[in-house]
Every structure is written in structure tokens, then in C-alpha cells.
């Protein structure tokens, strides 16, 4: 664990790594793009006296590569923060939106809007994903019932809820979608940054910092939750109100991420544990570091997804699962559950 005096340096260091990662990731792909090309694309938008790129190269950098890299950074930050918050609120080191079924619920809500047209005129895909995420989490809490359930029981119940909503998503696709729609939605559900455009980046760029800010303002409450609801209440924290706010924040962040890029698992599980090893358990430092580290992780995951089978692309969710499953088993083993 780092000394407190070194923690600001850690935040700055991860931020610099993220900046370098974004620049490097924009270069990676089937077509060769140099740093000079990236600079020229930015220079034109800033009104500088630079030679414009050819239209095709400019569109590749500005309309395809840059939005997906920024989206990967925003989604990675959002999912990492969600994982850190859920692990504190549930007092469960294995909690993240994917394992607790929130991502599956958001997927079902988004698919219901896209395929069935349910609420398409009022909710939109993001709204449908938010409703699905809230319903999934509400069902999880209803099944748990007890105010302070066993951590392993939380995960097992979350897996059951996730499987239920995964089945509902598959049923919706098989019953109502044609072959092309089913293929496109199935690929999207595996998690991919390919659909990212500036409009969706703008939505995430608003929601993710706001969600992080709300969670960070609740840092002291998150620290207190580690000692149980009764202890937090004795310290003057409104447990029910704070828990509700934090759960809604995680549902909103998860739904926006799922509606944009599909369900990407294990980011919220892997990143907070790695960051907590360096920063310690204090959420005032843990949350911003987890957000930055999650952004770096998913930026490089997306870059790897583009490079492994180039010119074909792997879904980013496949790679996070390949990395996350062994680490999940390691965490289970260290906690004596295996």
C-alpha cells in the first residue's frame, strides 16, 4: 500500500498513462495511422495552420478510431467505479455489475426496446437499459431479503438473476427478431466499441463524471459500509438513503455502458482489486484511481480486440472474460470459497 503522500502522484501517473494509452490505441488497427496524422486531424478541428489529411484518413481517425477509444476509456471508468461501489455496499469482494445480474438486466431492457419497440418513443435504448438494470437489481434485493446477507449468497443470487435475464434476452431475440437483427444484436451483446460515435461518447462523457462525482461524495459512507450497516448508522450515516443513491448511480452507469457498447464483464471485478492493493481501502483515493485504471484497462482491451485477428475484430467482452474468469477464481480461492 502506498503512503498517503504518494497517492496524488499515483493519480497523476495513471492519468498520464491513460493519455498515452489513448494516443497509442488510436494508431492500432488494420490501416496504418501515425501520431502526425492524429495531430493533423486535431489541428484541423482547432483551426490551426496544418495540412489536412485526405478525407478517408481523416474520417478513419476522427469518426472511427477516436470515438471508440474515448468510449472504451469512459466505459472502463464507469464499470470500474460501479464495481468498487457495489463491493463496498454489499460488503462482497466479488460484486460487480456483471456478476450481480445488472448488466444482464440492462441488456434485456435495451433489446426489448430495439427488437420489440417497447417504449421506443419515450425511453430509447438507454432508458430501456436503465429500466432493465433497475428491475434486475430490485429482483436481486427481493431475493436476498435479509439486510446483511452472506457475501457468497449475494454472488450466487446475482448469477441466478443474470441467467434469468440472459434467458429472457435470448427468448426475445429468437421469438421476435429476424436473422440479421439476431446476428447484429448477439455480436453487440458480447461487448464491442465498434458502434461508438461522437453522439454516444457525449452521453457517456456527461453521465460517467457525474456518477463518479456522486460516488466520490459518498466516500466516507462507503468506508463505513465496510464495518456493516449498524456501524455506519451509528456514525450518523443515513444507510438506506445512501445505499439507494449509490445503487441507482451504479444502475445508471451500467445501463448507459450496456446501451452503448453491450455487456462487458469483469472490469468492475478486476480493476478495483488491483487498485485497492496500491491505494488501500479508502474510497476517496480508490474511486478516482479505479476510474483511471479501468479506462486504461478497457482502452488496451479494445486495442487487443482489434489487433489479435486483424483485419477481423474480437468483441471486447470476450477478452475481458478470458482475463476475468481466472482472476475471479483466484479471488474466490483467496477468500476460501474454493
Coordinates of C-alpha atoms in Angstrom, one line a residue:
X1 CA 0.0 0.0 0.0
X2 CA 1.3 3.4 -0.9
X3 CA 2.0 6.1 1.7
X4 CA -0.7 8.9 1.7
X5 CA 1.9 11.4 0.4
X6 CA 2.4 9.3 -2.7
X7 CA -1.3 8.8 -3.6
X8 CA -1.7 12.1 -5.6
X9 CA 1.4 11.1 -7.6
X10 CA -0.3 7.7 -8.3
X11 CA -3.4 9.5 -9.6
X12 CA -1.3 11.8 -11.8
X13 CA 0.7 8.8 -13.0
X14 CA -2.3 6.8 -14.0
X15 CA -3.8 9.9 -15.8
X16 CA -0.6 10.2 -17.8
X17 CA -0.6 6.5 -18.7
X18 CA -4.2 6.9 -19.8
X19 CA -3.4 9.9 -22.1
X20 CA -0.5 7.9 -23.6
X21 CA -2.7 4.8 -24.0
X22 CA -5.4 6.8 -25.8
X23 CA -2.9 8.2 -28.3
X24 CA -1.3 4.8 -28.9
X25 CA -4.6 3.0 -29.2
X26 CA -5.8 5.3 -32.0
X27 CA -2.9 4.1 -34.1
X28 CA -3.7 0.4 -33.7
X29 CA -5.8 -1.2 -36.5
X30 CA -5.8 -2.6 -40.0
X31 CA -4.9 0.7 -41.5
X32 CA -1.6 2.5 -40.5
X33 CA -2.1 5.8 -38.7
X34 CA 0.8 7.8 -37.3
X35 CA 1.0 10.3 -34.4
X36 CA 1.5 13.0 -37.0
X37 CA -1.8 12.0 -38.6
X38 CA -3.6 12.2 -35.3
X39 CA -2.1 15.7 -34.7
X40 CA -3.2 16.9 -38.1
X41 CA -6.7 15.7 -37.5
X42 CA -6.8 17.6 -34.2
X43 CA -5.1 20.6 -35.7
X44 CA -7.8 21.0 -38.4
X45 CA -10.6 20.9 -35.8
X46 CA -8.7 23.5 -33.7
X47 CA -8.3 25.8 -36.7
X48 CA -4.5 25.5 -36.8
X49 CA -2.5 26.1 -39.9
X50 CA -1.8 22.4 -40.7
X51 CA -2.2 20.3 -43.9
X52 CA -5.5 18.4 -43.7
X53 CA -5.4 14.7 -44.0
X54 CA -7.0 13.0 -47.1
X55 CA -10.8 12.6 -46.4
X56 CA -10.6 8.9 -46.0
X57 CA -7.7 9.0 -43.5
X58 CA -9.3 11.9 -41.6
X59 CA -12.6 10.0 -41.3
X60 CA -10.7 6.9 -40.1
X61 CA -9.0 8.9 -37.3
X62 CA -11.8 11.3 -36.3
X63 CA -15.0 9.4 -37.0
X64 CA -14.0 5.8 -36.2
X65 CA -10.8 5.4 -34.2
X66 CA -11.0 8.3 -31.8
X67 CA -14.7 7.9 -30.7
X68 CA -14.2 4.2 -30.0
X69 CA -11.1 4.7 -27.9
X70 CA -12.7 7.5 -25.9
X71 CA -15.8 5.3 -25.4
X72 CA -13.6 2.5 -24.2
X73 CA -12.0 4.9 -21.6
X74 CA -15.4 6.2 -20.4
X75 CA -17.0 2.7 -20.2
X76 CA -13.9 1.3 -18.4
X77 CA -14.0 4.1 -15.9
X78 CA -17.8 3.7 -15.3
X79 CA -17.6 -0.1 -14.8
X80 CA -14.6 0.1 -12.5
X81 CA -16.4 2.7 -10.3
X82 CA -19.5 0.5 -10.3
X83 CA -17.5 -2.5 -9.1
X84 CA -15.8 -0.5 -6.3
X85 CA -19.1 0.9 -5.1
X86 CA -21.0 -2.4 -5.2
X87 CA -18.2 -4.2 -3.4
X88 CA -18.5 -1.7 -0.6
X89 CA -22.3 -1.5 -0.5
X90 CA -22.7 -5.3 -0.5
X91 CA -19.6 -6.0 1.6
X92 CA -18.7 -8.5 -1.1
X93 CA -15.3 -8.6 -2.8
X94 CA -16.8 -10.5 -5.7
X95 CA -19.5 -8.0 -6.6
X96 CA -19.6 -6.2 -9.9
X97 CA -22.5 -5.3 -12.3
X98 CA -21.9 -8.4 -14.5
X99 CA -21.9 -10.9 -11.6
X100 CA -24.9 -9.4 -9.9
X101 CA -27.0 -9.5 -13.0
X102 CA -27.3 -5.8 -13.5
X103 CA -25.6 -5.9 -16.9
X104 CA -27.9 -8.8 -18.0
X105 CA -31.0 -6.8 -16.9
X106 CA -29.7 -3.8 -18.8
X107 CA -29.2 -5.9 -21.9
X108 CA -32.7 -7.3 -21.7
X109 CA -34.2 -3.8 -21.4
X110 CA -32.2 -2.5 -24.3
X111 CA -33.1 -5.5 -26.5
X112 CA -36.8 -5.1 -25.6
X113 CA -36.6 -1.5 -27.0
X114 CA -34.6 -2.4 -30.1
X115 CA -36.4 -5.6 -31.1
X116 CA -39.9 -5.3 -29.7
X117 CA -40.1 -1.5 -29.8
X118 CA -41.3 -1.4 -26.1
X119 CA -41.1 2.3 -25.1
X120 CA -39.0 3.2 -28.1
X121 CA -40.7 6.6 -28.5
X122 CA -40.2 7.6 -24.9
X123 CA -37.4 5.5 -23.3
X124 CA -34.9 4.9 -26.1
X125 CA -32.2 2.3 -25.8
X126 CA -30.5 3.9 -22.8
X127 CA -33.8 4.3 -21.0
X128 CA -34.8 0.7 -21.7
X129 CA -31.4 -0.5 -20.4
X130 CA -31.8 1.7 -17.2
X131 CA -35.2 0.1 -16.5
X132 CA -33.9 -3.4 -17.1
X133 CA -30.9 -2.7 -14.8
X134 CA -33.2 -1.4 -12.0
X135 CA -35.6 -4.3 -12.3
X136 CA -32.7 -6.8 -12.2
X137 CA -31.2 -5.1 -9.1
X138 CA -34.6 -4.9 -7.4
X139 CA -35.2 -8.6 -8.0
X140 CA -31.8 -9.3 -6.5
X141 CA -32.6 -7.3 -3.4
X142 CA -36.0 -9.0 -3.1
X143 CA -34.5 -12.5 -3.3
X144 CA -31.8 -11.6 -0.7
X145 CA -34.4 -10.1 1.8
X146 CA -32.0 -10.0 4.7
X147 CA -30.3 -6.7 5.3
X148 CA -26.8 -8.2 5.6
X149 CA -26.7 -11.5 3.7
X150 CA -23.7 -13.8 3.2
X151 CA -21.3 -12.5 0.5
X152 CA -21.3 -15.8 -1.4
X153 CA -25.1 -15.9 -1.3
X154 CA -25.1 -12.4 -2.9
X155 CA -23.0 -13.6 -5.8
X156 CA -24.9 -16.9 -6.3
X157 CA -28.2 -15.0 -6.3
X158 CA -26.7 -12.5 -8.7
X159 CA -25.7 -15.3 -11.1
X160 CA -29.2 -16.7 -11.0
X161 CA -30.7 -13.3 -11.7
X162 CA -28.2 -12.8 -14.5
X163 CA -29.1 -16.1 -16.1
X164 CA -32.8 -15.3 -15.9
X165 CA -32.4 -12.1 -17.8
X166 CA -30.0 -13.7 -20.3
X167 CA -32.6 -16.3 -21.0
X168 CA -35.2 -13.5 -21.4
X169 CA -32.9 -11.7 -23.9
X170 CA -32.4 -14.9 -25.9
X171 CA -36.1 -15.6 -25.9
X172 CA -36.9 -12.1 -27.2
X173 CA -34.4 -12.4 -30.0
X174 CA -35.5 -15.9 -31.1
X175 CA -39.2 -15.1 -31.0
X176 CA -39.2 -11.6 -32.5
X177 CA -36.1 -10.8 -34.5
X178 CA -35.1 -11.8 -38.0
X179 CA -31.8 -13.5 -38.7
X180 CA -29.9 -10.3 -39.5
X181 CA -31.1 -8.5 -36.4
X182 CA -30.4 -11.5 -34.2
X183 CA -26.8 -11.7 -35.5
X184 CA -26.2 -8.0 -35.0
X185 CA -27.7 -7.9 -31.5
X186 CA -25.8 -11.0 -30.4
X187 CA -22.5 -9.5 -31.5
X188 CA -23.4 -6.3 -29.7
X189 CA -24.3 -8.1 -26.5
X190 CA -20.7 -9.6 -26.4
X191 CA -19.4 -6.1 -26.0
X192 CA -17.8 -4.1 -28.7
X193 CA -16.6 -0.5 -29.1
X194 CA -17.3 -0.6 -32.9
X195 CA -20.7 1.2 -32.7
X196 CA -19.2 4.1 -30.8
X197 CA -19.9 7.5 -32.4
X198 CA -19.5 11.1 -31.1
X199 CA -23.1 11.3 -30.0
X200 CA -22.9 8.3 -27.7
X201 CA -19.5 9.5 -26.5
X202 CA -21.0 12.8 -25.5
X203 CA -23.7 11.0 -23.4
X204 CA -21.1 8.9 -21.6
X205 CA -18.9 11.9 -21.2
X206 CA -21.7 13.6 -19.2
X207 CA -23.0 10.6 -17.2
X208 CA -19.7 9.0 -16.2
X209 CA -18.1 12.0 -14.5
X210 CA -21.4 12.8 -12.7
X211 CA -21.7 9.2 -11.5
X212 CA -18.1 9.3 -10.3
X213 CA -18.7 12.6 -8.5
X214 CA -21.8 11.3 -6.6
X215 CA -19.9 8.2 -5.6
X216 CA -16.9 10.2 -4.5
X217 CA -19.0 12.5 -2.4
X218 CA -20.2 9.3 -0.6
X219 CA -16.7 8.1 0.1
X220 CA -17.0 8.3 3.8
X221 CA -20.2 6.4 3.7
X222 CA -18.6 3.7 1.5
X223 CA -15.7 3.4 4.0
X224 CA -18.3 3.0 6.9
X225 CA -20.2 0.3 5.0
X226 CA -17.1 -1.9 5.3
X227 CA -18.0 -2.3 9.0
X228 CA -21.6 -3.1 8.4
X229 CA -24.9 -1.2 8.2
X230 CA -25.3 -0.9 12.0
X231 CA -21.9 0.6 12.4
X232 CA -22.5 3.0 9.5
X233 CA -25.8 4.1 11.1
X234 CA -24.1 4.7 14.5
X235 CA -21.7 7.1 12.7
X236 CA -24.6 9.2 11.6
X237 CA -24.9 7.9 8.0
X238 CA -28.4 7.5 6.5
X239 CA -27.8 3.9 5.4
X240 CA -31.0 3.3 3.5
X241 CA -30.9 6.7 1.6
X242 CA -27.2 6.5 0.8
X243 CA -27.4 2.9 -0.3
X244 CA -30.3 3.7 -2.6
X245 CA -28.5 6.6 -4.1
X246 CA -25.4 4.5 -4.8
X247 CA -27.3 1.6 -6.2
X248 CA -29.2 4.0 -8.6
X249 CA -25.9 5.5 -9.6
X250 CA -24.4 2.1 -10.5
X251 CA -27.6 1.2 -12.4
X252 CA -27.4 4.4 -14.4
X253 CA -23.7 4.0 -15.2
X254 CA -24.2 0.3 -16.1
X255 CA -27.2 1.0 -18.3
X256 CA -25.5 3.7 -20.3
X257 CA -22.5 1.5 -20.8
X258 CA -24.6 -1.5 -21.9
X259 CA -26.9 0.5 -24.2
X260 CA -23.8 1.9 -26.0
X261 CA -21.3 -1.0 -26.2
X262 CA -23.1 -4.1 -24.9
X263 CA -22.4 -6.2 -21.8
X264 CA -18.7 -6.2 -20.8
X265 CA -18.0 -8.3 -17.8
X266 CA -15.3 -8.5 -15.1
X267 CA -13.9 -4.9 -15.5
X268 CA -15.7 -4.0 -12.2
X269 CA -14.2 -7.0 -10.5
X270 CA -10.6 -6.9 -11.7
X271 CA -9.8 -3.2 -11.6
X272 CA -10.9 -2.3 -8.0
X273 CA -9.0 -5.2 -6.5
X274 CA -5.8 -4.2 -8.3
X275 CA -6.1 -0.6 -7.4
X276 CA -7.1 -1.3 -3.8
X277 CA -3.8 -3.2 -3.5
X278 CA -1.9 0.0 -4.2
X279 CA -4.1 2.7 -2.6
X280 CA -5.7 0.9 0.3
X281 CA -9.4 0.7 1.1
X282 CA -10.1 4.5 1.4
X283 CA -12.6 5.3 -1.3
X284 CA -11.6 9.0 -1.6
X285 CA -8.5 7.8 -3.3
X286 CA -9.7 4.4 -4.5
X287 CA -12.6 5.7 -6.7
X288 CA -10.6 8.2 -8.9
X289 CA -7.7 5.7 -9.3
X290 CA -10.1 2.9 -10.2
X291 CA -11.8 5.1 -12.8
X292 CA -8.5 5.9 -14.4
X293 CA -7.2 2.4 -14.2
X294 CA -10.5 1.0 -15.6
X295 CA -10.2 3.4 -18.5
X296 CA -6.6 2.3 -19.3
X297 CA -7.6 -1.4 -19.0
X298 CA -10.5 -1.2 -21.4
X299 CA -8.6 1.0 -23.9
X300 CA -5.9 -1.6 -24.2
X301 CA -8.5 -4.4 -24.2
X302 CA -10.2 -2.8 -27.2
X303 CA -6.8 -2.3 -28.9
X304 CA -6.1 -6.0 -28.4
X305 CA -9.5 -6.9 -29.8
X306 CA -8.7 -5.0 -33.0
X307 CA -5.2 -6.4 -33.3
X308 CA -5.4 -10.2 -32.4
X309 CA -7.3 -11.3 -35.5
X310 CA -6.8 -8.3 -37.7
X311 CA -8.5 -7.3 -40.0
X312 CA -11.3 -9.1 -38.1
X313 CA -12.3 -7.8 -34.7
X314 CA -12.9 -9.7 -31.5
X315 CA -15.6 -8.4 -29.1
X316 CA -14.0 -6.7 -26.2
X317 CA -16.2 -8.6 -23.8
X318 CA -14.6 -11.9 -24.9
X319 CA -11.2 -10.7 -23.9
X320 CA -12.3 -9.3 -20.6
X321 CA -14.0 -12.7 -19.8
X322 CA -10.8 -14.6 -20.8
X323 CA -8.8 -12.4 -18.4
X324 CA -11.5 -12.1 -15.7
X325 CA -12.5 -15.7 -15.2
X326 CA -9.1 -16.9 -13.9
X327 CA -8.8 -13.8 -11.7
X328 CA -12.4 -14.4 -10.4
X329 CA -11.4 -17.9 -9.4
X330 CA -8.2 -16.6 -7.8
X331 CA -10.3 -14.2 -5.6
X332 CA -12.7 -17.0 -4.7
X333 CA -9.7 -19.2 -3.7
X334 CA -8.1 -16.5 -1.6
X335 CA -11.5 -15.9 0.2
X336 CA -11.8 -19.7 0.9
X337 CA -14.8 -20.2 -1.3
X338 CA -13.0 -22.8 -3.4

